[in-house]
Amino acid sequence: MVSTAGHCVAERGHTIDHLVFAAGYRGPTLTPLFGTFDVLWSVAPNGWTLQHGDGFDTAFVKVGTRKEAHTDGSTHPGHPVLGQSGPTVSGVAFSATPTGHADAYGYPGAIQSGNVPVRCSDDIQTLYPSVGPHLRVMDGCENFNGGASGGPVVQNINGHRRVTGTVEGYIPSTHEVRVTYWETAARNSWEYAQIH
């Protein structure tokens, strides 16, 4: 199961077909570190698929078995964002503290052409009212646009690093990254994805 932004898998009530998840993406000419996986199906809150409310802009995708492995003969013990070779994450959290320090990850196109994962580490300053759950804002993340959408937002919750939302968008004029806040609608989608 992989989390992403709702707009990465569904637009205007239609799901996007033939998606592939590239785990450990490192550019168009290199094989992803952990291979590629066909997306079998996705689920997003109705607030996104039916209303396109920014606060609901999250989705979960079920992936199949790895179809393309790395070709350099090396082994990679974990994903650099979520695995053993970098900061680990021990799960997800819903309705966690909406503010505080967070790390947002993504592949912003303005930084090394979107070919490497980038972390924006900052305090969540503001909650924007929106349709559905609030959007949270992280200030001071320059050039975090054009490919960062859907990246995980990680917070320390009771001593454990947990994913609490996803990158929703970026405002270039203020260097603000907008991130979702996973509440009831996201939890319902997550639980649906777990049993199907």
PDB file of C-alpha atoms in Angstrom:
ATOM      1  CA  MET A   1       0.000   0.000   0.000  1.00  0.00           C
ATOM      2  CA  VAL A   2       1.371   3.409  -1.020  1.00  0.00           C
ATOM      3  CA  SER A   3       0.004   6.832  -0.099  1.00  0.00           C
ATOM      4  CA  THR A   4      -0.084   9.683  -2.595  1.00  0.00           C
ATOM      5  CA  ALA A   5      -2.093  12.777  -3.504  1.00  0.00           C
ATOM      6  CA  GLY A   6      -5.607  12.254  -4.816  1.00  0.00           C
ATOM      7  CA  HIS A   7      -4.844  14.364  -7.900  1.00  0.00           C
ATOM      8  CA  CYS A   8      -2.045  11.920  -8.800  1.00  0.00           C
ATOM      9  CA  VAL A   9      -4.563   9.093  -9.344  1.00  0.00           C
ATOM     10  CA  ALA A  10      -7.941  10.744 -10.055  1.00  0.00           C
ATOM     11  CA  GLU A  11      -9.051  13.910 -11.834  1.00  0.00           C
ATOM     12  CA  ARG A  12     -12.589  15.184 -12.328  1.00  0.00           C
ATOM     13  CA  GLY A  13     -14.204  11.953 -11.202  1.00  0.00           C
ATOM     14  CA  HIS A  14     -12.090   9.703 -13.424  1.00  0.00           C
ATOM     15  CA  THR A  15      -9.265   7.507 -12.256  1.00  0.00           C
ATOM     16  CA  ILE A  16      -6.034   7.644 -14.213  1.00  0.00           C
ATOM     17  CA  ASP A  17      -5.268   4.280 -15.843  1.00  0.00           C
ATOM     18  CA  HIS A  18      -1.983   2.446 -16.343  1.00  0.00           C
ATOM     19  CA  LEU A  19      -0.125   3.894 -13.367  1.00  0.00           C
ATOM     20  CA  VAL A  20       3.230   2.503 -12.244  1.00  0.00           C
ATOM     21  CA  PHE A  21       4.909   3.072  -8.870  1.00  0.00           C
ATOM     22  CA  ALA A  22       8.689   3.554  -9.225  1.00  0.00           C
ATOM     23  CA  ALA A  23      10.132   2.785  -5.782  1.00  0.00           C
ATOM     24  CA  GLY A  24      13.365   4.688  -5.282  1.00  0.00           C
ATOM     25  CA  TYR A  25      13.030   6.714  -8.492  1.00  0.00           C
ATOM     26  CA  ARG A  26      16.322   8.302  -9.580  1.00  0.00           C
ATOM     27  CA  GLY A  27      15.651   9.720 -13.007  1.00  0.00           C
ATOM     28  CA  PRO A  28      14.315   8.623 -16.385  1.00  0.00           C
ATOM     29  CA  THR A  29      17.479   6.785 -17.471  1.00  0.00           C
ATOM     30  CA  LEU A  30      18.136   4.708 -14.331  1.00  0.00           C
ATOM     31  CA  THR A  31      16.178   1.771 -12.996  1.00  0.00           C
ATOM     32  CA  PRO A  32      14.441   2.679  -9.709  1.00  0.00           C
ATOM     33  CA  LEU A  33      16.399   1.347  -6.712  1.00  0.00           C
ATOM     34  CA  PHE A  34      13.619  -0.952  -5.590  1.00  0.00           C
ATOM     35  CA  GLY A  35      11.952  -1.688  -8.909  1.00  0.00           C
ATOM     36  CA  THR A  36       8.658  -0.761 -10.482  1.00  0.00           C
ATOM     37  CA  PHE A  37       5.218  -1.970  -9.512  1.00  0.00           C
ATOM     38  CA  ASP A  38       1.962  -1.815 -11.450  1.00  0.00           C
ATOM     39  CA  VAL A  39      -0.776   0.021  -9.573  1.00  0.00           C
ATOM     40  CA  LEU A  40      -3.645  -2.456  -9.244  1.00  0.00           C
ATOM     41  CA  TRP A  41      -6.215   0.028  -7.950  1.00  0.00           C
ATOM     42  CA  SER A  42      -6.546   3.197  -5.913  1.00  0.00           C
ATOM     43  CA  VAL A  43      -8.952   4.626  -3.377  1.00  0.00           C
ATOM     44  CA  ALA A  44      -9.434   8.268  -2.390  1.00  0.00           C
ATOM     45  CA  PRO A  45     -11.947   9.951  -0.093  1.00  0.00           C
ATOM     46  CA  ASN A  46     -15.256  10.883  -1.737  1.00  0.00           C
ATOM     47  CA  GLY A  47     -14.442  14.479  -0.828  1.00  0.00           C
ATOM     48  CA  TRP A  48     -11.709  14.287  -3.460  1.00  0.00           C
ATOM     49  CA  THR A  49     -13.247  12.064  -6.121  1.00  0.00           C
ATOM     50  CA  LEU A  50     -16.643  13.797  -6.051  1.00  0.00           C
ATOM     51  CA  GLN A  51     -15.951  17.349  -4.801  1.00  0.00           C
ATOM     52  CA  HIS A  52     -12.213  17.950  -5.396  1.00  0.00           C
ATOM     53  CA  GLY A  53     -11.899  19.495  -1.946  1.00  0.00           C
ATOM     54  CA  ASP A  54      -8.213  20.299  -1.372  1.00  0.00           C
ATOM     55  CA  GLY A  55      -8.340  19.010   2.190  1.00  0.00           C
ATOM     56  CA  PHE A  56      -9.308  15.576   0.839  1.00  0.00           C
ATOM     57  CA  ASP A  57      -6.459  15.455  -1.736  1.00  0.00           C
ATOM     58  CA  THR A  58      -5.025  12.102  -0.661  1.00  0.00           C
ATOM     59  CA  ALA A  59      -5.210   8.547  -1.967  1.00  0.00           C
ATOM     60  CA  PHE A  60      -3.913   5.079  -1.290  1.00  0.00           C
ATOM     61  CA  VAL A  61      -2.823   2.714  -4.047  1.00  0.00           C
ATOM     62  CA  LYS A  62      -2.440  -1.041  -4.012  1.00  0.00           C
ATOM     63  CA  VAL A  63       0.580  -2.215  -5.984  1.00  0.00           C
ATOM     64  CA  GLY A  64       1.317  -5.609  -7.518  1.00  0.00           C
ATOM     65  CA  THR A  65       4.530  -7.582  -7.331  1.00  0.00           C
ATOM     66  CA  ARG A  66       7.773  -6.005  -8.427  1.00  0.00           C
ATOM     67  CA  LYS A  67       8.098  -6.162 -12.202  1.00  0.00           C
ATOM     68  CA  GLU A  68      11.503  -4.591 -12.682  1.00  0.00           C
ATOM     69  CA  ALA A  69      14.438  -5.042 -10.325  1.00  0.00           C
ATOM     70  CA  HIS A  70      17.594  -2.965 -10.061  1.00  0.00           C
ATOM     71  CA  THR A  71      20.268  -4.076 -12.501  1.00  0.00           C
ATOM     72  CA  ASP A  72      23.481  -3.032 -10.767  1.00  0.00           C
ATOM     73  CA  GLY A  73      23.753  -6.290  -8.783  1.00  0.00           C
ATOM     74  CA  SER A  74      23.590  -4.498  -5.454  1.00  0.00           C
ATOM     75  CA  THR A  75      21.148  -4.996  -2.644  1.00  0.00           C
ATOM     76  CA  HIS A  76      19.310  -2.131  -1.053  1.00  0.00           C
ATOM     77  CA  PRO A  77      18.064  -2.761   2.500  1.00  0.00           C
ATOM     78  CA  GLY A  78      15.432  -0.030   2.593  1.00  0.00           C
ATOM     79  CA  HIS A  79      13.934   3.003   0.942  1.00  0.00           C
ATOM     80  CA  PRO A  80      15.967   6.170   1.650  1.00  0.00           C
ATOM     81  CA  VAL A  81      12.880   7.895   3.000  1.00  0.00           C
ATOM     82  CA  LEU A  82      10.969   5.121   4.690  1.00  0.00           C
ATOM     83  CA  GLY A  83      13.410   2.258   5.137  1.00  0.00           C
ATOM     84  CA  GLN A  84      16.493   1.001   6.888  1.00  0.00           C
ATOM     85  CA  SER A  85      18.998   3.136   5.006  1.00  0.00           C
ATOM     86  CA  GLY A  86      17.409   6.388   6.142  1.00  0.00           C
ATOM     87  CA  PRO A  87      14.975   7.734   8.717  1.00  0.00           C
ATOM     88  CA  THR A  88      12.469   4.996   9.398  1.00  0.00           C
ATOM     89  CA  VAL A  89       8.743   5.407   9.684  1.00  0.00           C
ATOM     90  CA  SER A  90       6.750   3.085  11.886  1.00  0.00           C
ATOM     91  CA  GLY A  91       3.326   3.542  10.360  1.00  0.00           C
ATOM     92  CA  VAL A  92       0.581   6.050   9.815  1.00  0.00           C
ATOM     93  CA  ALA A  93      -1.326   8.296  12.200  1.00  0.00           C
ATOM     94  CA  PHE A  94      -4.759   9.816  11.773  1.00  0.00           C
ATOM     95  CA  SER A  95      -6.038  12.892  13.636  1.00  0.00           C
ATOM     96  CA  ALA A  96      -2.566  13.417  15.113  1.00  0.00           C
ATOM     97  CA  THR A  97      -1.430  16.821  16.363  1.00  0.00           C
ATOM     98  CA  PRO A  98      -1.968  18.980  13.254  1.00  0.00           C
ATOM     99  CA  THR A  99       0.889  21.412  13.940  1.00  0.00           C
ATOM    100  CA  GLY A 100       4.493  21.077  15.097  1.00  0.00           C
ATOM    101  CA  HIS A 101       7.629  19.963  13.299  1.00  0.00           C
ATOM    102  CA  ALA A 102       7.297  17.836  10.147  1.00  0.00           C
ATOM    103  CA  ASP A 103       9.311  16.502   7.246  1.00  0.00           C
ATOM    104  CA  ALA A 104       7.755  16.553   3.779  1.00  0.00           C
ATOM    105  CA  TYR A 105       9.325  14.468   1.015  1.00  0.00           C
ATOM    106  CA  GLY A 106       8.957  14.665  -2.737  1.00  0.00           C
ATOM    107  CA  TYR A 107      10.623  14.953  -6.127  1.00  0.00           C
ATOM    108  CA  PRO A 108      10.294  18.683  -6.912  1.00  0.00           C
ATOM    109  CA  GLY A 109      11.056  19.354 -10.566  1.00  0.00           C
ATOM    110  CA  ALA A 110      12.937  22.574  -9.794  1.00  0.00           C
ATOM    111  CA  ILE A 111      15.619  20.682  -7.820  1.00  0.00           C
ATOM    112  CA  GLN A 112      17.905  18.416  -9.889  1.00  0.00           C
ATOM    113  CA  SER A 113      15.114  18.062 -12.469  1.00  0.00           C
ATOM    114  CA  GLY A 114      12.998  16.056 -10.029  1.00  0.00           C
ATOM    115  CA  ASN A 115      15.354  13.076 -10.164  1.00  0.00           C
ATOM    116  CA  VAL A 116      16.215  12.832  -6.467  1.00  0.00           C
ATOM    117  CA  PRO A 117      14.050  12.751  -3.350  1.00  0.00           C
ATOM    118  CA  VAL A 118      14.132  16.009  -1.401  1.00  0.00           C
ATOM    119  CA  ARG A 119      13.145  16.651   2.200  1.00  0.00           C
ATOM    120  CA  CYS A 120      11.621  19.893   3.439  1.00  0.00           C
ATOM    121  CA  SER A 121      11.919  20.038   7.213  1.00  0.00           C
ATOM    122  CA  ASP A 122      10.018  22.796   8.993  1.00  0.00           C
ATOM    123  CA  ASP A 123       7.311  23.620  11.479  1.00  0.00           C
ATOM    124  CA  ILE A 124       3.709  23.530  10.345  1.00  0.00           C
ATOM    125  CA  GLN A 125       2.665  27.134  10.833  1.00  0.00           C
ATOM    126  CA  THR A 126      -0.888  27.492   9.656  1.00  0.00           C
ATOM    127  CA  LEU A 127      -4.096  25.589   9.122  1.00  0.00           C
ATOM    128  CA  TYR A 128      -6.119  26.651   6.089  1.00  0.00           C
ATOM    129  CA  PRO A 129      -9.822  26.115   6.193  1.00  0.00           C
ATOM    130  CA  SER A 130     -10.857  24.242   3.095  1.00  0.00           C
ATOM    131  CA  VAL A 131     -13.584  21.935   1.915  1.00  0.00           C
ATOM    132  CA  GLY A 132     -13.142  18.961   4.219  1.00  0.00           C
ATOM    133  CA  PRO A 133     -10.147  18.571   6.512  1.00  0.00           C
ATOM    134  CA  HIS A 134      -7.780  21.498   6.969  1.00  0.00           C
ATOM    135  CA  LEU A 135      -4.728  21.943   4.788  1.00  0.00           C
ATOM    136  CA  ARG A 136      -1.538  22.524   6.743  1.00  0.00           C
ATOM    137  CA  VAL A 137       1.218  24.873   5.584  1.00  0.00           C
ATOM    138  CA  MET A 138       4.969  24.518   5.941  1.00  0.00           C
ATOM    139  CA  ASP A 139       6.903  27.745   5.291  1.00  0.00           C
ATOM    140  CA  GLY A 140      10.410  28.070   3.919  1.00  0.00           C
ATOM    141  CA  CYS A 141      10.484  25.221   1.403  1.00  0.00           C
ATOM    142  CA  GLU A 142      11.922  26.838  -1.720  1.00  0.00           C
ATOM    143  CA  ASN A 143      11.232  25.267  -5.121  1.00  0.00           C
ATOM    144  CA  PHE A 144       9.192  22.375  -3.701  1.00  0.00           C
ATOM    145  CA  ASN A 145       6.931  22.155  -6.755  1.00  0.00           C
ATOM    146  CA  GLY A 146       6.450  20.229  -9.972  1.00  0.00           C
ATOM    147  CA  GLY A 147       6.613  16.655  -8.729  1.00  0.00           C
ATOM    148  CA  ALA A 148       6.520  16.799  -4.945  1.00  0.00           C
ATOM    149  CA  SER A 149       2.762  16.176  -4.786  1.00  0.00           C
ATOM    150  CA  GLY A 150       1.836  12.967  -3.039  1.00  0.00           C
ATOM    151  CA  GLY A 151       5.044  12.726  -1.051  1.00  0.00           C
ATOM    152  CA  PRO A 152       4.701  11.670   2.587  1.00  0.00           C
ATOM    153  CA  VAL A 153       4.515  14.130   5.474  1.00  0.00           C
ATOM    154  CA  VAL A 154       6.176  12.631   8.536  1.00  0.00           C
ATOM    155  CA  GLN A 155       5.875  13.740  12.167  1.00  0.00           C
ATOM    156  CA  ASN A 156       7.205  12.434  15.458  1.00  0.00           C
ATOM    157  CA  ILE A 157       4.166  11.131  17.368  1.00  0.00           C
ATOM    158  CA  ASN A 158       4.925   9.877  20.878  1.00  0.00           C
ATOM    159  CA  GLY A 159       8.486   8.966  19.922  1.00  0.00           C
ATOM    160  CA  HIS A 160       7.574   7.276  16.626  1.00  0.00           C
ATOM    161  CA  ARG A 161       7.909   8.736  13.122  1.00  0.00           C
ATOM    162  CA  ARG A 162       4.543   8.411  11.414  1.00  0.00           C
ATOM    163  CA  VAL A 163       3.051   9.539   8.125  1.00  0.00           C
ATOM    164  CA  THR A 164       0.278  12.051   8.939  1.00  0.00           C
ATOM    165  CA  GLY A 165      -0.531  13.391   5.471  1.00  0.00           C
ATOM    166  CA  THR A 166       0.734  13.984   1.954  1.00  0.00           C
ATOM    167  CA  VAL A 167       2.080  16.939  -0.002  1.00  0.00           C
ATOM    168  CA  GLU A 168      -0.895  18.602  -1.729  1.00  0.00           C
ATOM    169  CA  GLY A 169       0.658  21.607  -3.461  1.00  0.00           C
ATOM    170  CA  TYR A 170       3.115  24.494  -3.412  1.00  0.00           C
ATOM    171  CA  ILE A 171       2.751  28.293  -3.465  1.00  0.00           C
ATOM    172  CA  PRO A 172       5.890  29.691  -5.195  1.00  0.00           C
ATOM    173  CA  SER A 173       5.403  33.334  -4.161  1.00  0.00           C
ATOM    174  CA  THR A 174       5.509  32.475  -0.446  1.00  0.00           C
ATOM    175  CA  HIS A 175       7.538  29.214  -0.544  1.00  0.00           C
ATOM    176  CA  GLU A 176       4.710  27.443   1.246  1.00  0.00           C
ATOM    177  CA  VAL A 177       4.137  23.713   0.932  1.00  0.00           C
ATOM    178  CA  ARG A 178       0.498  22.750   1.449  1.00  0.00           C
ATOM    179  CA  VAL A 179       0.043  19.346   3.057  1.00  0.00           C
ATOM    180  CA  THR A 180      -3.047  17.342   3.888  1.00  0.00           C
ATOM    181  CA  TYR A 181      -4.070  16.462   7.415  1.00  0.00           C
ATOM    182  CA  TRP A 182      -5.272  12.879   7.642  1.00  0.00           C
ATOM    183  CA  GLU A 183      -8.500  12.757   9.626  1.00  0.00           C
ATOM    184  CA  THR A 184     -11.620  10.587   9.369  1.00  0.00           C
ATOM    185  CA  ALA A 185     -11.974  10.574   5.566  1.00  0.00           C
ATOM    186  CA  ALA A 186      -8.349   9.520   5.052  1.00  0.00           C
ATOM    187  CA  ARG A 187      -8.686   6.876   7.777  1.00  0.00           C
ATOM    188  CA  ASN A 188     -11.784   5.450   6.089  1.00  0.00           C
ATOM    189  CA  SER A 189      -9.935   5.225   2.759  1.00  0.00           C
ATOM    190  CA  TRP A 190      -6.913   3.635   4.451  1.00  0.00           C
ATOM    191  CA  GLU A 191      -9.062   1.047   6.217  1.00  0.00           C
ATOM    192  CA  TYR A 192     -10.932   0.265   2.996  1.00  0.00           C
ATOM    193  CA  ALA A 193      -7.613  -0.237   1.213  1.00  0.00           C
ATOM    194  CA  GLN A 194      -6.385  -2.598   3.939  1.00  0.00           C
ATOM    195  CA  ILE A 195      -9.279  -5.043   3.598  1.00  0.00           C
ATOM    196  CA  HIS A 196      -9.651  -5.041  -0.205  1.00  0.00           C
TER     197      HIS A 196
END
